Amino acid sequence: MRNALSRRRGAAETEEASLLGGINLQLLIKVFESLPPADYFSITQCFISLNDPSLAFSLIAKLVNLETSEPPKTTPSSPPTESPSISPGLWMRWRVRKEHWRRTTKPVANQHRERLAVIPNGQESITLYFDILYRNDNAGLLIVRVTLCALKPRNSIYRTAISLAKAFASAGTTSDPFLRENLDLLGEASSWSGYTTTAALGVIHKGNLA
C-alpha cells in the first residue's frame, strides 16, 4: 500500500513538473518573439522541447506571410519616344535599365518566401554545415607528412597509413589538398590500398551533395 502511494505521488510530481516546464517554455517563446529581431533559433528549440508540430506550422505560416514596410524603389523613367532623333543606343540602354530594375526590386517578403522554400530541401543547412567545418579545420598535417617520410614507398601499408590518417584528420571538412598533391604516390598503390584512398576521400567529403 505504501509503495503504491509512493508511485502515485511520484507520477503526480512528474506530471506537475512536465506541465510547469511546458508553461515556462510557452513564456520563453513569447519573450523570444518580442525581441527586436525575433530569436527564431531559440523559438524552434522550445518547439522541439514541447513536441508540438502545430506551433512549428504556425511559425512557418507566419514567416511565409511576412510583409515588408520597405518603400518601393523608383521605377525607371518612361521609355524614350521612338522617333528618328532617338538613337538605338539610347533605346537599348533604357531597356537594360528596366530589366535590371525588374530583377533587383523584389519585395522583401518575396525574398523571405524564396529563402524558406530552399531551406526545407536541406541544401542550405548542408552548405552552412560544410562552411563551418571548412573554416574550423585546424587539423595539422604533421603526422601525415611524418608518415610520408618515415615509411618506404614500396610498402602497401605506407599508402594505407597516409590515406587513413588524412581521412580521420579531415573527416567531413571537404579539405583534400594533401591527397590531391600526392596523387602520383597514391596512384602506385595496389588494389586494396587504392580502395582505402577512395574510402578516405569519401570520409573527407561525407554528406557533400555538390
CSV table of C-alpha atoms in Angstrom, one decimal:
chain,number,residue,atom,x,y,z
A,1,MET,CA,0.0,0.0,0.0
A,2,ARG,CA,2.8,2.4,0.9
A,3,ASN,CA,4.6,1.6,-2.3
A,4,ALA,CA,1.5,2.2,-4.4
A,5,LEU,CA,1.0,5.6,-2.7
A,6,SER,CA,4.7,6.5,-3.3
A,7,ARG,CA,4.4,5.6,-7.0
A,8,ARG,CA,1.3,7.7,-7.4
A,9,ARG,CA,2.9,10.6,-5.7
A,10,GLY,CA,5.9,10.3,-8.0
A,11,ALA,CA,3.8,10.2,-11.1
A,12,ALA,CA,1.8,13.2,-9.9
A,13,GLU,CA,5.0,15.1,-9.3
A,14,THR,CA,6.4,14.2,-12.7
A,15,GLU,CA,3.2,15.3,-14.4
A,16,GLU,CA,3.2,18.6,-12.5
A,17,ALA,CA,6.8,19.2,-13.4
A,18,SER,CA,6.0,18.5,-17.1
A,19,LEU,CA,3.1,21.0,-17.0
A,20,LEU,CA,5.2,23.6,-15.3
A,21,GLY,CA,8.0,23.1,-17.9
A,22,GLY,CA,5.5,23.5,-20.7
A,23,ILE,CA,4.2,26.8,-19.2
A,24,ASN,CA,7.8,28.1,-18.8
A,25,LEU,CA,8.6,27.2,-22.5
A,26,GLN,CA,5.5,29.0,-23.7
A,27,LEU,CA,6.5,32.1,-21.7
A,28,LEU,CA,10.0,31.8,-23.2
A,29,ILE,CA,8.6,31.6,-26.7
A,30,LYS,CA,6.7,34.9,-26.1
A,31,VAL,CA,9.9,36.5,-24.8
A,32,PHE,CA,11.9,35.4,-27.8
A,33,GLU,CA,9.2,36.6,-30.2
A,34,SER,CA,9.1,40.0,-28.5
A,35,LEU,CA,12.8,40.7,-29.1
A,36,PRO,CA,13.5,43.4,-31.8
A,37,PRO,CA,15.0,40.7,-34.1
A,38,ALA,CA,13.0,37.7,-33.1
A,39,ASP,CA,15.2,34.8,-31.9
A,40,TYR,CA,13.8,32.1,-34.2
A,41,PHE,CA,16.5,29.6,-33.3
A,42,SER,CA,15.6,29.7,-29.6
A,43,ILE,CA,11.9,29.6,-30.5
A,44,THR,CA,12.4,26.4,-32.6
A,45,GLN,CA,14.4,24.8,-29.7
A,46,CYS,CA,11.4,25.5,-27.5
A,47,PHE,CA,9.1,23.9,-30.1
A,48,ILE,CA,11.3,20.8,-30.1
A,49,SER,CA,11.1,20.5,-26.3
A,50,LEU,CA,7.3,21.0,-26.3
A,51,ASN,CA,7.0,18.4,-29.1
A,52,ASP,CA,4.1,20.3,-30.7
A,53,PRO,CA,4.2,20.3,-34.5
A,54,SER,CA,1.3,22.8,-34.7
A,55,LEU,CA,3.5,25.5,-33.2
A,56,ALA,CA,6.1,25.0,-36.0
A,57,PHE,CA,3.4,25.1,-38.6
A,58,SER,CA,2.1,28.4,-37.3
A,59,LEU,CA,5.6,29.9,-37.3
A,60,ILE,CA,6.2,28.8,-40.9
A,61,ALA,CA,2.9,30.3,-41.9
A,62,LYS,CA,3.8,33.5,-40.2
A,63,LEU,CA,7.2,33.6,-41.9
A,64,VAL,CA,5.8,32.9,-45.3
A,65,ASN,CA,3.3,35.7,-45.0
A,66,LEU,CA,5.9,38.3,-43.9
A,67,GLU,CA,5.1,41.8,-45.1
A,68,THR,CA,7.6,44.5,-45.9
A,69,SER,CA,7.4,48.1,-44.9
A,70,GLU,CA,10.3,48.9,-47.2
A,71,PRO,CA,9.3,51.7,-49.6
A,72,PRO,CA,9.3,50.6,-53.3
A,73,LYS,CA,12.2,51.7,-55.4
A,74,THR,CA,11.5,54.2,-58.0
A,75,THR,CA,10.9,52.8,-61.4
A,76,PRO,CA,13.0,53.9,-64.4
A,77,SER,CA,11.8,56.9,-66.3
A,78,SER,CA,9.3,56.4,-69.1
A,79,PRO,CA,10.8,54.9,-72.3
A,80,PRO,CA,12.1,57.4,-74.8
A,81,THR,CA,9.8,58.1,-77.7
A,82,GLU,CA,10.6,56.3,-80.9
A,83,SER,CA,11.5,58.9,-83.4
A,84,PRO,CA,14.2,59.3,-86.0
A,85,SER,CA,16.1,61.6,-83.4
A,86,ILE,CA,16.3,58.8,-80.8
A,87,SER,CA,19.4,56.6,-81.3
A,88,PRO,CA,19.1,52.8,-81.0
A,89,GLY,CA,21.8,53.0,-78.3
A,90,LEU,CA,19.6,55.2,-76.0
A,91,TRP,CA,16.7,52.9,-76.5
A,92,MET,CA,18.8,49.8,-75.7
A,93,ARG,CA,20.2,51.5,-72.5
A,94,TRP,CA,16.6,52.1,-71.3
A,95,ARG,CA,15.7,48.5,-71.9
A,96,VAL,CA,18.7,47.3,-69.9
A,97,ARG,CA,17.9,49.7,-67.0
A,98,LYS,CA,14.3,48.4,-67.0
A,99,GLU,CA,15.4,44.8,-66.9
A,100,HIS,CA,17.9,45.4,-64.1
A,101,TRP,CA,15.2,47.3,-62.1
A,102,ARG,CA,12.8,44.4,-62.6
A,103,ARG,CA,15.3,41.9,-61.3
A,104,THR,CA,16.6,43.8,-58.3
A,105,THR,CA,13.3,45.2,-56.9
A,106,LYS,CA,11.8,42.1,-55.4
A,107,PRO,CA,9.8,42.8,-52.2
A,108,VAL,CA,11.5,41.6,-49.0
A,109,ALA,CA,8.5,39.3,-48.4
A,110,ASN,CA,9.1,37.5,-51.7
A,111,GLN,CA,12.8,37.1,-50.8
A,112,HIS,CA,11.9,35.5,-47.5
A,113,ARG,CA,9.5,33.1,-49.2
A,114,GLU,CA,12.1,32.1,-51.7
A,115,ARG,CA,14.6,31.5,-48.9
A,116,LEU,CA,12.1,29.5,-46.9
A,117,ALA,CA,11.3,27.3,-50.0
A,118,VAL,CA,15.0,26.5,-50.3
A,119,ILE,CA,15.7,25.6,-46.6
A,120,PRO,CA,13.5,22.5,-46.3
A,121,ASN,CA,15.3,20.6,-49.0
A,122,GLY,CA,18.4,20.6,-46.8
A,123,GLN,CA,20.8,22.2,-49.2
A,124,GLU,CA,21.1,25.5,-47.2
A,125,SER,CA,21.8,23.6,-44.0
A,126,ILE,CA,24.4,21.4,-45.7
A,127,THR,CA,26.1,24.4,-47.2
A,128,LEU,CA,26.3,26.2,-43.8
A,129,TYR,CA,27.5,23.0,-42.1
A,130,PHE,CA,30.3,22.4,-44.5
A,131,ASP,CA,31.3,26.1,-44.4
A,132,ILE,CA,31.7,25.9,-40.6
A,133,LEU,CA,33.7,22.6,-40.8
A,134,TYR,CA,35.9,24.0,-43.6
A,135,ARG,CA,36.6,27.3,-41.7
A,136,ASN,CA,37.3,25.5,-38.5
A,137,ASP,CA,39.5,22.8,-39.9
A,138,ASN,CA,42.5,23.1,-37.6
A,139,ALA,CA,43.8,19.5,-38.1
A,140,GLY,CA,47.6,19.6,-38.5
A,141,LEU,CA,49.1,17.6,-41.3
A,142,LEU,CA,52.3,17.0,-39.4
A,143,ILE,CA,51.5,13.3,-38.6
A,144,VAL,CA,50.7,12.7,-42.3
A,145,ARG,CA,53.9,14.3,-43.5
A,146,VAL,CA,56.0,12.4,-40.9
A,147,THR,CA,54.3,9.2,-42.1
A,148,LEU,CA,55.0,10.2,-45.7
A,149,CYS,CA,58.8,10.5,-44.9
A,150,ALA,CA,59.1,7.6,-42.5
A,151,LEU,CA,57.7,4.6,-44.4
A,152,LYS,CA,59.0,3.0,-47.6
A,153,PRO,CA,57.0,3.9,-50.7
A,154,ARG,CA,57.0,0.3,-51.9
A,155,ASN,CA,55.2,-1.0,-48.8
A,156,SER,CA,51.4,-1.0,-49.2
A,157,ILE,CA,50.9,-0.1,-45.5
A,158,TYR,CA,52.7,3.2,-46.5
A,159,ARG,CA,49.8,4.4,-48.6
A,160,THR,CA,47.1,2.9,-46.4
A,161,ALA,CA,48.5,4.8,-43.3
A,162,ILE,CA,48.6,8.1,-45.2
A,163,SER,CA,45.1,7.7,-46.5
A,164,LEU,CA,43.6,6.7,-43.1
A,165,ALA,CA,45.5,9.5,-41.3
A,166,LYS,CA,44.2,12.1,-43.6
A,167,ALA,CA,40.7,10.7,-43.6
A,168,PHE,CA,40.5,10.8,-39.8
A,169,ALA,CA,42.1,14.3,-39.6
A,170,SER,CA,39.8,15.9,-42.1
A,171,ALA,CA,36.6,13.9,-41.9
A,172,GLY,CA,33.7,15.9,-43.3
A,173,THR,CA,35.6,19.1,-44.0
A,174,THR,CA,35.9,18.6,-47.8
A,175,SER,CA,39.6,19.6,-47.4
A,176,ASP,CA,41.6,17.2,-49.5
A,177,PRO,CA,44.6,19.2,-50.9
A,178,PHE,CA,47.1,16.8,-49.4
A,179,LEU,CA,45.7,13.8,-51.2
A,180,ARG,CA,45.5,15.8,-54.5
A,181,GLU,CA,49.1,16.9,-54.2
A,182,ASN,CA,50.3,13.2,-53.7
A,183,LEU,CA,48.1,11.5,-56.3
A,184,ASP,CA,51.2,10.2,-58.1
A,185,LEU,CA,52.3,8.3,-55.0
A,186,LEU,CA,48.8,7.1,-54.2
A,187,GLY,CA,48.4,6.0,-57.8
A,188,GLU,CA,51.1,3.5,-57.5
A,189,ALA,CA,49.2,1.7,-54.7
A,190,SER,CA,47.9,-1.8,-55.0
A,191,SER,CA,44.2,-2.5,-55.4
A,192,TRP,CA,43.4,-2.6,-51.7
A,193,SER,CA,45.4,0.5,-50.9
A,194,GLY,CA,43.6,2.2,-53.8
A,195,TYR,CA,40.3,1.3,-52.3
A,196,THR,CA,41.4,2.7,-49.0
A,197,THR,CA,42.3,6.0,-50.6
A,198,THR,CA,38.9,6.1,-52.3
A,199,ALA,CA,37.2,5.4,-49.0
A,200,ALA,CA,39.3,8.2,-47.4
A,201,LEU,CA,38.1,10.7,-50.0
A,202,GLY,CA,34.5,9.5,-49.1
A,203,VAL,CA,35.1,10.2,-45.4
A,204,ILE,CA,36.5,13.6,-46.1
A,205,HIS,CA,33.6,14.6,-48.4
A,206,LYS,CA,30.9,12.8,-46.4
A,207,GLY,CA,27.5,14.4,-46.7
A,208,ASN,CA,28.6,16.7,-49.6
A,209,LEU,CA,25.8,16.6,-52.2
A,210,ALA,CA,27.5,19.2,-54.5
